[in-house]
XYZ file of C-alpha atoms in Angstrom:
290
model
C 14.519 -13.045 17.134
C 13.354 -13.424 13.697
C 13.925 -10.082 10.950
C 12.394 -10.287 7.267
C 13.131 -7.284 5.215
C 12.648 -5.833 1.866
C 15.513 -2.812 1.332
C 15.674 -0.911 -1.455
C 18.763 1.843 -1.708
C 19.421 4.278 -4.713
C 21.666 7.041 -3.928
C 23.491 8.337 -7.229
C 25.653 10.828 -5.904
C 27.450 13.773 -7.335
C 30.596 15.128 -5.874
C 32.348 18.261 -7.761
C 35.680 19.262 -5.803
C 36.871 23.044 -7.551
C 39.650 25.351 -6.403
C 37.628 26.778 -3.567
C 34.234 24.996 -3.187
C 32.495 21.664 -3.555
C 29.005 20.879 -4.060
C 27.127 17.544 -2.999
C 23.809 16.495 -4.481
C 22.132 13.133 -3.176
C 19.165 11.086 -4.216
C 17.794 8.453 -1.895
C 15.326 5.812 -1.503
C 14.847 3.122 1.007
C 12.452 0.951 1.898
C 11.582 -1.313 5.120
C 9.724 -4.192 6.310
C 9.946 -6.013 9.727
C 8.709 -7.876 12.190
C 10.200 -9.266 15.022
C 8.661 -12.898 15.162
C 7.270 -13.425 11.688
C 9.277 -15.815 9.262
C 10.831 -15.031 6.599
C 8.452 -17.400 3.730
C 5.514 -15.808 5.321
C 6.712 -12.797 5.089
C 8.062 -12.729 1.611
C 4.425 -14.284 0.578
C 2.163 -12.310 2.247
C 3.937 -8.552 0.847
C 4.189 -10.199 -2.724
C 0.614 -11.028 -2.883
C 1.635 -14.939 -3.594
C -0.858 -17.969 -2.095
C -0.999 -18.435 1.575
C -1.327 -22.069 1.914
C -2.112 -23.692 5.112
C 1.291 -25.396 6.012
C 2.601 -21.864 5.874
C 0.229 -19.916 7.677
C 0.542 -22.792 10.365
C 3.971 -22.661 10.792
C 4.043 -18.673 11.027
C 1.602 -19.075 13.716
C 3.470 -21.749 15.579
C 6.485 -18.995 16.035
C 4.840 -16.525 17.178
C 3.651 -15.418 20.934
C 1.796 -12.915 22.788
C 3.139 -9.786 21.464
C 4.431 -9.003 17.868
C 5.248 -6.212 15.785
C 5.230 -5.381 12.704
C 6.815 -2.191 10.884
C 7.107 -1.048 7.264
C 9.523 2.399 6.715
C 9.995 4.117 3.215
C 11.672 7.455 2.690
C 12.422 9.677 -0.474
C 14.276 12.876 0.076
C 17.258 14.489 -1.785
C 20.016 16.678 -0.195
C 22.183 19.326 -1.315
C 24.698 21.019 0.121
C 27.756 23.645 -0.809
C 31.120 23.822 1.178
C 33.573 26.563 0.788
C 36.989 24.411 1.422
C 38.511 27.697 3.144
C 36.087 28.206 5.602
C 35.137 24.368 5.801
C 31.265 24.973 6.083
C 27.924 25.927 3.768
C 24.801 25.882 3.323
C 22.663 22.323 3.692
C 19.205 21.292 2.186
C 16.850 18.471 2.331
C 13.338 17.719 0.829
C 11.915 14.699 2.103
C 8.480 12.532 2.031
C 8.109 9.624 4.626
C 5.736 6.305 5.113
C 5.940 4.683 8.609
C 3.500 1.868 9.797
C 3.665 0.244 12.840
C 1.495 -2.507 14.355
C 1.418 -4.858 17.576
C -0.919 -8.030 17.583
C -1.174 -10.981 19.662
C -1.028 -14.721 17.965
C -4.611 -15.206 18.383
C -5.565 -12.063 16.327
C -3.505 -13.960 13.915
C -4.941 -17.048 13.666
C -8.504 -15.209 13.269
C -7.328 -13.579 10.583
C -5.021 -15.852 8.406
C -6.998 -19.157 9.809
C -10.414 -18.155 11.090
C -12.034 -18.991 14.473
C -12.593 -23.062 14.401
C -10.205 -23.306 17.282
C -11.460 -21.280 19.366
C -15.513 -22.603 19.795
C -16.467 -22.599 22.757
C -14.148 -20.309 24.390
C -13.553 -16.510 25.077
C -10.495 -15.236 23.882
C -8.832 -12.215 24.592
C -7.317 -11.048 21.230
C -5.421 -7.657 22.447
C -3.448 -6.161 22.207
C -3.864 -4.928 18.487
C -1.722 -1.214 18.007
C -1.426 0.399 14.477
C -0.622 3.818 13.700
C 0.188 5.130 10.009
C 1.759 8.442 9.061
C 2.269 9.872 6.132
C 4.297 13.274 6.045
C 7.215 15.372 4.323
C 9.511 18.249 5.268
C 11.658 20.933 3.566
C 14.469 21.442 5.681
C 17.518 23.887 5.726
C 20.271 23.849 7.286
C 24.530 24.410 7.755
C 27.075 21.537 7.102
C 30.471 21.494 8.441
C 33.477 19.565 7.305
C 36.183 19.667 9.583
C 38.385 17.354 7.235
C 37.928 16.190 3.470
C 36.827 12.827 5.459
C 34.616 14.131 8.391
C 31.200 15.792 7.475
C 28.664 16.876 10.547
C 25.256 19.239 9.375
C 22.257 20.296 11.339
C 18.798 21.178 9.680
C 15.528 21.839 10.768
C 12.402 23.199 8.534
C 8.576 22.616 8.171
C 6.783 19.258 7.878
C 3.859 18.922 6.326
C 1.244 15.860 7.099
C -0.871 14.123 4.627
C -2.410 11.135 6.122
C -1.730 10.304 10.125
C -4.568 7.188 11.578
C -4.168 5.234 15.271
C -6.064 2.601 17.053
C -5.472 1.613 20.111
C -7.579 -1.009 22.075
C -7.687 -1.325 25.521
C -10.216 -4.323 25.429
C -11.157 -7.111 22.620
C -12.569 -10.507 22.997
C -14.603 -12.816 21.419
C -17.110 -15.568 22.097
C -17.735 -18.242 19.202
C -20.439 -20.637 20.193
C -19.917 -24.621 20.579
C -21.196 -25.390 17.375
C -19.445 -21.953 15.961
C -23.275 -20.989 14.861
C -22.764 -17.319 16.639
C -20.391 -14.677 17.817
C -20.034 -11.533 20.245
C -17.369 -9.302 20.035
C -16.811 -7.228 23.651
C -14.192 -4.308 22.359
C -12.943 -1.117 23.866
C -11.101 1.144 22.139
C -9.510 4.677 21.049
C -9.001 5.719 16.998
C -7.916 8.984 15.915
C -7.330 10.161 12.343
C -6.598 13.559 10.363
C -9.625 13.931 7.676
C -9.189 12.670 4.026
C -8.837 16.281 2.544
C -6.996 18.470 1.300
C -3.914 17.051 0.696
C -1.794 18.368 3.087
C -3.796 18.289 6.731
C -1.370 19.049 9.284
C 1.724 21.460 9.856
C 4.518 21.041 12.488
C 8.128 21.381 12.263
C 11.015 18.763 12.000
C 15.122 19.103 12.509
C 17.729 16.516 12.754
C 21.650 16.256 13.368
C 24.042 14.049 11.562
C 27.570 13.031 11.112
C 29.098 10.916 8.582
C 32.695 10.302 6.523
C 35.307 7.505 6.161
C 37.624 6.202 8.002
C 40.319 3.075 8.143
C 38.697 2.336 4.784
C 35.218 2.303 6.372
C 32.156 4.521 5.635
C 30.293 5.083 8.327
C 27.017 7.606 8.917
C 25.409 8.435 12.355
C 22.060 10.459 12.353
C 19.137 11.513 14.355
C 16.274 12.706 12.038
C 12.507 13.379 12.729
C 12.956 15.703 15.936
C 9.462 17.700 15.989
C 5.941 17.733 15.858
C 2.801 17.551 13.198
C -0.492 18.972 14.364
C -3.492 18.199 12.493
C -6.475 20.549 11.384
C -9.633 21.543 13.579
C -11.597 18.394 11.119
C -9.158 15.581 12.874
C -11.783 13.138 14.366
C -10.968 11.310 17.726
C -13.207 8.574 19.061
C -13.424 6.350 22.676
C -15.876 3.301 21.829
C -16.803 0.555 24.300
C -19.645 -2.096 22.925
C -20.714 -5.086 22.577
C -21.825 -6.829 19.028
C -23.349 -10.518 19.162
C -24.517 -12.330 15.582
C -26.175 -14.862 15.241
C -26.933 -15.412 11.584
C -29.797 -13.865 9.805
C -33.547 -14.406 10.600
C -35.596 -14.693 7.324
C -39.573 -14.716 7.448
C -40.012 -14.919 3.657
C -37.545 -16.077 0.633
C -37.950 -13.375 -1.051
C -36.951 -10.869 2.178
C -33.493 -12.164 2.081
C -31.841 -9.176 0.734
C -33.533 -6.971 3.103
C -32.537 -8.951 6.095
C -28.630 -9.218 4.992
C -28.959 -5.498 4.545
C -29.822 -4.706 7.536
C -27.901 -6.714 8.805
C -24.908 -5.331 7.273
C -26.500 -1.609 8.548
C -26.138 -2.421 11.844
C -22.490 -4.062 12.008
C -21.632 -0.833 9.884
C -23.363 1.175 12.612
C -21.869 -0.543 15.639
C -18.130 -0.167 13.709
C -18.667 3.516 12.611
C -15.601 5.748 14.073
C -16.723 8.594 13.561
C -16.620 11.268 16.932
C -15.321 14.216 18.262
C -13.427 16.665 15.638
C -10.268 19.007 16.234
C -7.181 19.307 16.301
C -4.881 16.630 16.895
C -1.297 17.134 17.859
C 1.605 14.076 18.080
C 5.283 13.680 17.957
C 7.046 12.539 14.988
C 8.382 8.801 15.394
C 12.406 8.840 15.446
């Protein structure tokens, strides 16, 4: 199995220790990306926005297979918390705002992508499956830490979350047809796509909690934690779709010279038309990802 990363971890931390209380203030953010299958160069080229020559997309193709994901993670939040050293417990707090992405593809949906559909003339390939779901949310969280020793902390929280953007796609069918001489296409797809609406801000409510436990010992820090336990669920103008069609081109059909921008526009209209996922609204209601 293959892993490329990007991490990025600030945590300044403040620890006062008085008479009869201590205080703890943390600031952290960390960053993600990975994919199980996907090298490293690719990788590393592909988030930096560097040239994707042909060598390289090649050999990225050549290691992967049927199923791969992909995932990018990045959270912001900052703690506090206040222990009274007699009574070995206080109060805990945590503001947080979270980016998750995850995606499954196949290596053919790769190589139309990164490489284009040469290859595959003449055939009909089946390009699922293709998964992504996005979600964008933060929480304000409360809570009670407990600190057995000076080297042992455990807390609990839970609190309100708040979601900005959430967006899925599932298919259940996609394949394509290019011609022999690659002069036409049909796409056969099948699919469900749900997504909160693009205002306000803040589209969805729900409610989040989380355990945790972490401290030193034999010289070793160590941290063990269970975060995102709840639910979001999205306004009444959350649109859900099902579509299952059919789109075939076969390059534009001009009957003057001067009627070419006409024809690519319509054109254009009706791939726009076929592609519009736009259905049913309401509420939509998921499970935060742990």
């Amino acid at each position: 199995m293959r892993k490329a990363f990007l991490l990025i971890l600030l945590i300044p931390t403040l620890l006062s220790a008085q008479n009869q209380q201590k205080q703890l203030f943390n600031i952290e953010s960390f960053s993600m990306l990975e994919s199980n299958n996907l090298n490293n160069d690719f990788f590393l080229n592909f988030y930096t926005g560097q040239f994707l020559d042909s060598a390289l997309k090649h050999n990225a193709l050549s290691q992967l297979n049927d199923m791969n994901s992909l995932g990018y993670y990045t959270i912001n939040s900052a703690r506090f918390a206040y222990i009274n050293n007699e009574k070995k417990f206080g109060p805990y707090f945590n503001i947080s705002y979270q980016k998750m992405l995850g995606m499954e593809f196949s290596s053919r949906f790769f190589e139309l992508v990164f490489i284009g559909n040469e290859s595959f003339s003449g055939q009909n390939i089946d390009l699922t499956p293709l998964q992504l779901r996005y979600l964008e949310f933060g929480s304000i969280q409360s809570g009670v830490l407990f600190s057995p020793s000076e080297n042992i902390s455990v807390y609990a929280y839970a609190g309100p979350a708040f979601g900005m953007i959430f967006q899925e796609l599932e298919t259940q069918n996609l394949e394509m047809y290019t011609s022999d001489i690659t002069d036409s296409i049909s796409l056969n797809y099948q699919l469900n796509y749900s997504r909160s609406p693009s205002y306000p801000a803040i589209n969805g409510f729900g409610f989040s909690a989380g355990i945790g436990a972490e401290g030193k010992s034999y010289g070793f820090n160590w941290s063990v934690q269970i975060d995102n336990l709840g639910m979001l669920r999205y306004n009444e103008r959350s649109v859900f779709t099902a579509k299952d069609s059919l789109i075939e081109f076969n390059g534009f059909e001009l009957d003057e010279l001067n009627d070419i921008s006409s024809s690519i526009e319509n054109e254009l209209d009706r791939f726009e038309n076929a592609f519009v996922l736009d259905g049913d609204t309401g509420n939509i209601q998921n499970m935060l990802p742990l």
